[in-house]
Amino acid sequence: MSSPCDARALTTRCAVSMAAGDTGMYRKERSVPLKSSSSALYNNLSVLPLRDKQLTYFAAVHGSTVSLASASADGLSVSHRQLQAKEGGLAVSASIVTQASWCVLPSRVLLVLTSQKGIQMYESDGSIMVYWHALDVLEPPSAQAVFARGIAAASGRFICVGTSSGLVLVFDIPSKGTNITLSEVLQEHHDSITDIASEVGENPDGAADLVTADDSGALCVWRSKEEFSLLTKISAFGWTCSSVKLWNGVIAAGYGNGQIRLYEATSGALRATVSAHARWIYALDLAPLTGKLLSGAEDSYVQIWKLSRSPDTGDIEIEHCHSECVTDTQLCGARFCDPEGNSFAATGYDLSEIVRYGQV
């Protein structure tokens, strides 16, 4: 196994030198069938493990529909539910869903759907819609699409959702009930939001705990308390940032050129650039208990990495752990299925199943 990459090097040799190492073999497990195939959307897979029930929930988007699947650990027992994009209480067949994601808060778990019409929030199993927010579509430029995209829970009581105009809507979520309110609107982005991530590791008081990304590749780093404050902005460099994660003060961002870039959340300083994929990255995920980083891309590969900090210098280090090819599949979603990163799942464009892998 190659040694961890010194993140100060900032070279693509980092990825090449690590490619030979495989420190955590995964093997293919029973796939989970979907009622419909997956659309080619960024981050088109959400996973909610329910350890007490020994079940895992999966959600993937196809057109105006979200396919939900509940699977047992062995994959032999699977149940399905499908959700339609709605406008208030009415189904809107023409409204394309852009993302579906579970938001885990201390007191409840909500399933959030974004679409061309607005934002829907459901109880975790998709059985009851508890909130609807319509997007403001007053006289948009004729060439500009209107949609919401990018979903993350923040600070234990908020859910943040991005929009095509670059706004980030902050919703205050009560511990129960439907009295959800729009409490704040963040206005630092000038391009469509692509993804939002909250801190999944340790978060010292006053540190960065939210990062937002947009189509231009720009990132904004936030601290969320009663009100959100901007800590730093990370400039674009010519490629869309399609997926972003935040762990222990490290931002991992995936881009259209196949690179993963690692930044210090507090300062925005670039610490590593890794040529991770041959084509556009569609999804990143982080296992909060271990610092494993997963990346999935159009090149059919899921790569597993390990993030850490040097105990001597505090520098960010990254090493390659595993590479998995999902043959002839343009991957559009990939997620770990547990907080340790011992298993993961992936979706692909026009693929009517979720492929699953577990550590040997």
XYZ file of C-alpha atoms in Angstrom:
360
model
C 0.000 0.000 0.000
C 1.312 3.407 -0.859
C 1.767 5.972 1.839
C -0.791 8.738 2.340
C -0.403 11.641 -0.029
C 1.040 14.757 1.529
C -1.711 17.211 0.662
C 0.703 20.127 0.384
C 2.105 18.624 -2.815
C -0.919 19.725 -4.893
C -0.029 17.425 -7.766
C -1.946 14.877 -9.799
C 0.858 12.404 -9.048
C -0.910 11.988 -5.735
C -3.693 9.913 -7.305
C -1.327 7.940 -9.543
C 0.954 6.916 -6.706
C -2.001 5.652 -4.685
C -3.811 3.743 -7.406
C -2.060 0.451 -6.718
C -3.091 0.262 -3.068
C -6.323 -1.512 -2.069
C -6.764 -1.415 1.681
C -10.434 -2.344 1.843
C -11.787 -4.911 -0.615
C -15.487 -4.711 -1.383
C -17.547 -7.393 -3.071
C -20.810 -7.090 -4.984
C -23.946 -7.923 -3.048
C -27.547 -8.459 -4.112
C -28.842 -5.456 -6.068
C -32.015 -3.620 -5.101
C -34.498 -3.386 -8.006
C -36.152 -0.045 -8.779
C -39.593 0.563 -10.261
C -37.995 2.919 -12.784
C -34.486 3.729 -13.978
C -32.391 6.605 -12.604
C -32.113 9.978 -14.326
C -28.695 11.473 -15.110
C -28.732 13.953 -12.212
C -25.996 14.895 -9.769
C -26.146 13.033 -6.445
C -29.043 10.881 -7.632
C -29.077 8.497 -4.695
C -29.953 8.994 -1.046
C -29.522 6.300 1.598
C -31.053 6.100 5.071
C -29.829 3.163 7.203
C -32.244 2.012 9.930
C -30.106 -0.226 12.080
C -32.773 -0.892 14.694
C -35.018 -2.361 11.967
C -32.126 -3.918 10.013
C -33.373 -2.082 6.938
C -31.927 0.434 4.506
C -34.012 2.998 2.622
C -32.925 4.084 -0.853
C -34.255 6.953 -2.988
C -33.507 7.689 -6.657
C -35.123 10.105 -9.114
C -36.612 9.298 -12.519
C -38.295 12.191 -14.332
C -41.196 13.428 -12.213
C -41.058 10.393 -9.911
C -38.958 9.372 -6.922
C -38.474 5.627 -6.455
C -38.198 4.586 -2.810
C -37.008 1.118 -1.859
C -36.713 -0.436 1.585
C -34.333 -3.405 1.620
C -33.275 -5.922 4.234
C -29.571 -6.427 4.901
C -29.428 -9.512 2.658
C -31.448 -7.801 -0.075
C -34.024 -10.608 -0.177
C -36.877 -8.493 1.179
C -37.596 -5.268 -0.734
C -40.647 -3.007 -0.614
C -41.336 -0.059 -2.918
C -43.082 3.290 -2.894
C -43.180 5.970 -5.583
C -43.622 9.701 -5.000
C -44.750 12.215 -7.599
C -43.709 15.841 -7.874
C -46.576 17.875 -6.452
C -47.670 21.464 -6.358
C -49.380 21.870 -3.005
C -51.618 18.818 -2.809
C -51.867 18.341 -6.567
C -49.736 16.069 -8.711
C -47.835 17.924 -11.449
C -46.850 15.377 -14.059
C -44.730 17.819 -16.050
C -42.588 18.902 -13.094
C -39.183 17.240 -13.169
C -37.745 16.200 -9.807
C -34.119 17.287 -9.463
C -33.135 15.577 -6.183
C -34.422 13.523 -3.262
C -32.548 13.360 0.022
C -33.161 12.376 3.623
C -32.319 15.048 6.201
C -31.521 13.643 9.640
C -32.215 16.035 12.508
C -31.953 15.186 16.223
C -35.722 14.970 16.683
C -36.932 13.743 13.294
C -35.979 12.584 9.803
C -37.552 14.202 6.748
C -37.392 13.186 3.090
C -36.935 16.320 0.958
C -37.754 16.499 -2.769
C -36.748 19.358 -5.051
C -38.272 20.016 -8.451
C -39.031 22.653 -11.077
C -42.079 23.714 -9.067
C -40.793 23.801 -5.515
C -39.746 21.888 -2.430
C -41.639 19.028 -0.777
C -40.897 17.602 2.678
C -42.231 14.206 3.727
C -42.090 11.987 6.775
C -39.108 9.671 6.366
C -41.033 6.808 4.752
C -42.666 9.097 2.193
C -46.151 8.435 3.564
C -47.168 11.983 4.537
C -46.201 15.318 3.003
C -45.673 17.792 5.841
C -44.584 20.891 3.926
C -44.681 22.461 0.470
C -42.775 25.548 -0.683
C -43.450 26.946 -4.138
C -40.576 28.525 -6.047
C -40.944 32.150 -7.046
C -41.182 32.090 -10.851
C -42.077 35.738 -11.451
C -40.743 36.755 -14.862
C -37.534 34.730 -15.006
C -35.250 35.326 -17.999
C -36.725 33.334 -20.858
C -33.667 31.109 -21.214
C -33.270 30.403 -17.494
C -34.749 27.239 -16.017
C -36.312 27.469 -12.574
C -35.718 24.653 -10.099
C -34.496 23.773 -6.631
C -31.435 21.544 -6.080
C -29.020 20.894 -3.213
C -30.361 19.650 0.129
C -28.766 19.426 3.594
C -29.719 19.509 7.261
C -27.759 22.051 9.322
C -27.169 22.953 12.948
C -29.675 20.434 14.284
C -32.800 22.458 13.377
C -32.503 23.744 9.817
C -32.860 22.294 6.339
C -31.089 24.227 3.572
C -32.197 23.979 -0.062
C -30.558 25.605 -3.087
C -32.224 27.155 -6.117
C -31.417 27.794 -9.763
C -31.075 31.521 -9.081
C -28.236 30.886 -6.609
C -30.296 31.500 -3.486
C -30.070 29.106 -0.537
C -33.346 28.820 1.376
C -33.063 28.051 5.103
C -36.082 26.346 6.675
C -36.594 26.170 10.446
C -37.862 22.681 11.305
C -39.883 22.101 14.499
C -39.304 18.896 16.475
C -42.694 17.651 15.248
C -45.654 18.848 13.243
C -45.982 20.937 10.103
C -45.131 24.440 11.327
C -42.050 24.666 9.084
C -40.987 28.226 8.264
C -38.610 29.897 5.815
C -36.310 31.645 8.280
C -33.496 33.005 6.105
C -32.313 33.342 2.496
C -28.565 33.207 1.750
C -27.609 35.292 -1.293
C -23.883 34.866 -1.983
C -24.061 32.692 -5.122
C -24.654 33.992 -8.643
C -25.127 30.631 -10.383
C -27.424 27.645 -9.849
C -26.754 25.723 -6.645
C -25.543 22.191 -7.362
C -25.028 20.740 -3.884
C -25.034 21.595 -0.171
C -23.238 19.734 2.613
C -23.159 20.054 6.384
C -20.358 19.016 8.734
C -20.568 15.273 9.429
C -17.538 15.032 11.729
C -16.435 16.981 14.764
C -17.408 20.639 14.712
C -15.712 22.923 17.263
C -17.879 25.825 18.353
C -17.688 28.656 15.851
C -16.203 26.517 13.073
C -17.520 26.119 9.548
C -20.446 23.721 9.429
C -22.027 24.224 5.986
C -20.709 24.491 2.434
C -22.680 25.392 -0.701
C -21.559 24.804 -4.306
C -22.748 26.134 -7.654
C -22.611 25.528 -11.397
C -19.647 27.860 -11.892
C -17.589 25.850 -9.387
C -17.668 28.497 -6.640
C -18.034 27.403 -3.012
C -19.311 29.356 -0.012
C -18.485 28.258 3.531
C -20.881 29.116 6.356
C -21.263 29.009 10.115
C -24.843 28.327 11.166
C -26.172 29.476 14.511
C -29.403 31.412 14.985
C -28.379 33.199 11.797
C -25.989 32.021 9.090
C -22.723 33.902 8.555
C -20.378 33.603 5.583
C -16.848 32.571 6.607
C -15.120 32.388 3.241
C -15.674 32.025 -0.507
C -13.661 29.660 -2.704
C -13.349 30.910 -6.275
C -14.338 28.931 -9.335
C -11.605 27.680 -11.688
C -13.579 26.827 -14.817
C -15.393 23.597 -13.905
C -18.758 22.907 -12.260
C -18.604 21.597 -8.702
C -21.208 18.830 -8.878
C -20.850 17.399 -5.369
C -19.374 18.576 -2.081
C -18.831 17.162 1.438
C -17.547 18.538 4.763
C -15.752 16.439 7.397
C -13.685 17.549 10.387
C -13.005 20.938 8.825
C -12.066 19.465 5.421
C -14.080 20.287 2.302
C -14.034 17.605 -0.396
C -15.341 18.903 -3.730
C -15.889 16.918 -6.946
C -15.750 18.615 -10.344
C -16.662 18.156 -13.984
C -13.028 17.579 -14.959
C -12.847 14.463 -12.764
C -10.844 16.142 -10.005
C -11.417 15.995 -6.282
C -10.115 19.076 -4.491
C -9.595 19.282 -0.741
C -9.832 22.622 1.046
C -9.498 23.901 4.605
C -13.026 24.905 5.561
C -12.032 27.792 7.811
C -9.687 29.519 5.364
C -10.687 28.105 1.980
C -7.044 27.200 1.315
C -6.514 24.485 -1.313
C -4.646 21.523 0.227
C -4.817 18.783 -2.434
C -5.858 18.182 -6.021
C -6.483 14.561 -7.028
C -7.172 13.382 -10.578
C -9.739 10.875 -9.387
C -11.760 10.113 -12.537
C -11.479 10.243 -16.314
C -14.888 11.919 -16.678
C -17.400 14.117 -14.851
C -17.857 13.380 -11.126
C -21.536 13.026 -10.210
C -21.415 12.116 -6.522
C -19.280 12.238 -3.393
C -20.019 10.818 0.040
C -18.189 10.697 3.368
C -18.356 8.086 6.132
C -18.351 10.261 9.279
C -16.885 7.685 11.662
C -13.854 6.783 9.547
C -13.215 9.637 7.094
C -13.670 7.376 4.077
C -14.524 9.362 0.949
C -16.449 7.864 -1.962
C -16.554 9.282 -5.493
C -18.691 8.143 -8.428
C -18.429 9.389 -11.995
C -19.457 9.055 -15.636
C -16.399 6.858 -16.215
C -18.231 3.891 -14.534
C -15.923 3.900 -11.506
C -16.550 4.243 -7.800
C -13.360 5.159 -5.959
C -12.921 4.862 -2.193
C -10.431 7.159 -0.433
C -9.382 7.762 3.162
C -9.048 11.278 4.550
C -7.055 12.042 7.664
C -4.907 14.713 9.272
C -1.258 14.232 10.098
C -0.914 13.970 13.892
C 2.388 15.852 13.642
C 1.545 18.730 11.308
C -2.251 18.757 11.047
C -1.940 18.586 7.243
C -4.753 16.955 5.287
C -3.787 13.528 3.920
C -5.603 11.346 1.396
C -4.943 7.776 0.368
C -6.649 5.537 -2.162
C -8.347 2.428 -0.754
C -10.446 0.766 -3.459
C -11.608 1.033 -7.056
C -14.819 -0.573 -8.366
C -16.030 -0.566 -11.970
C -19.775 -0.795 -12.596
C -19.423 -1.960 -16.183
C -20.955 0.145 -18.965
C -22.745 2.384 -16.482
C -22.720 6.167 -16.331
C -22.874 6.557 -12.550
C -25.099 9.346 -11.268
C -25.406 8.506 -7.564
C -23.205 6.807 -4.975
C -23.489 6.632 -1.179
C -22.134 4.754 1.771
C -24.780 2.603 3.490
C -23.371 2.925 7.003
C -21.446 5.580 8.987
C -18.262 3.466 8.976
C -18.152 3.154 5.175
C -18.193 -0.658 5.236
C -20.742 -0.812 2.419
C -21.853 1.428 -0.433
C -24.468 1.632 -3.167
C -24.615 3.263 -6.591
C -27.103 4.213 -9.287
C -26.500 4.686 -12.991
C -28.236 6.440 -15.833
C -30.969 4.208 -17.299
C -30.161 1.495 -14.728
C -33.279 0.024 -13.080
C -31.497 -1.182 -9.962
C -29.258 -0.007 -7.172
C -25.973 -1.898 -7.096
C -24.584 -2.653 -3.632
C -21.138 -3.583 -2.356
C -19.976 -4.710 1.060
C -16.525 -4.953 2.597
C -15.001 -8.414 2.675
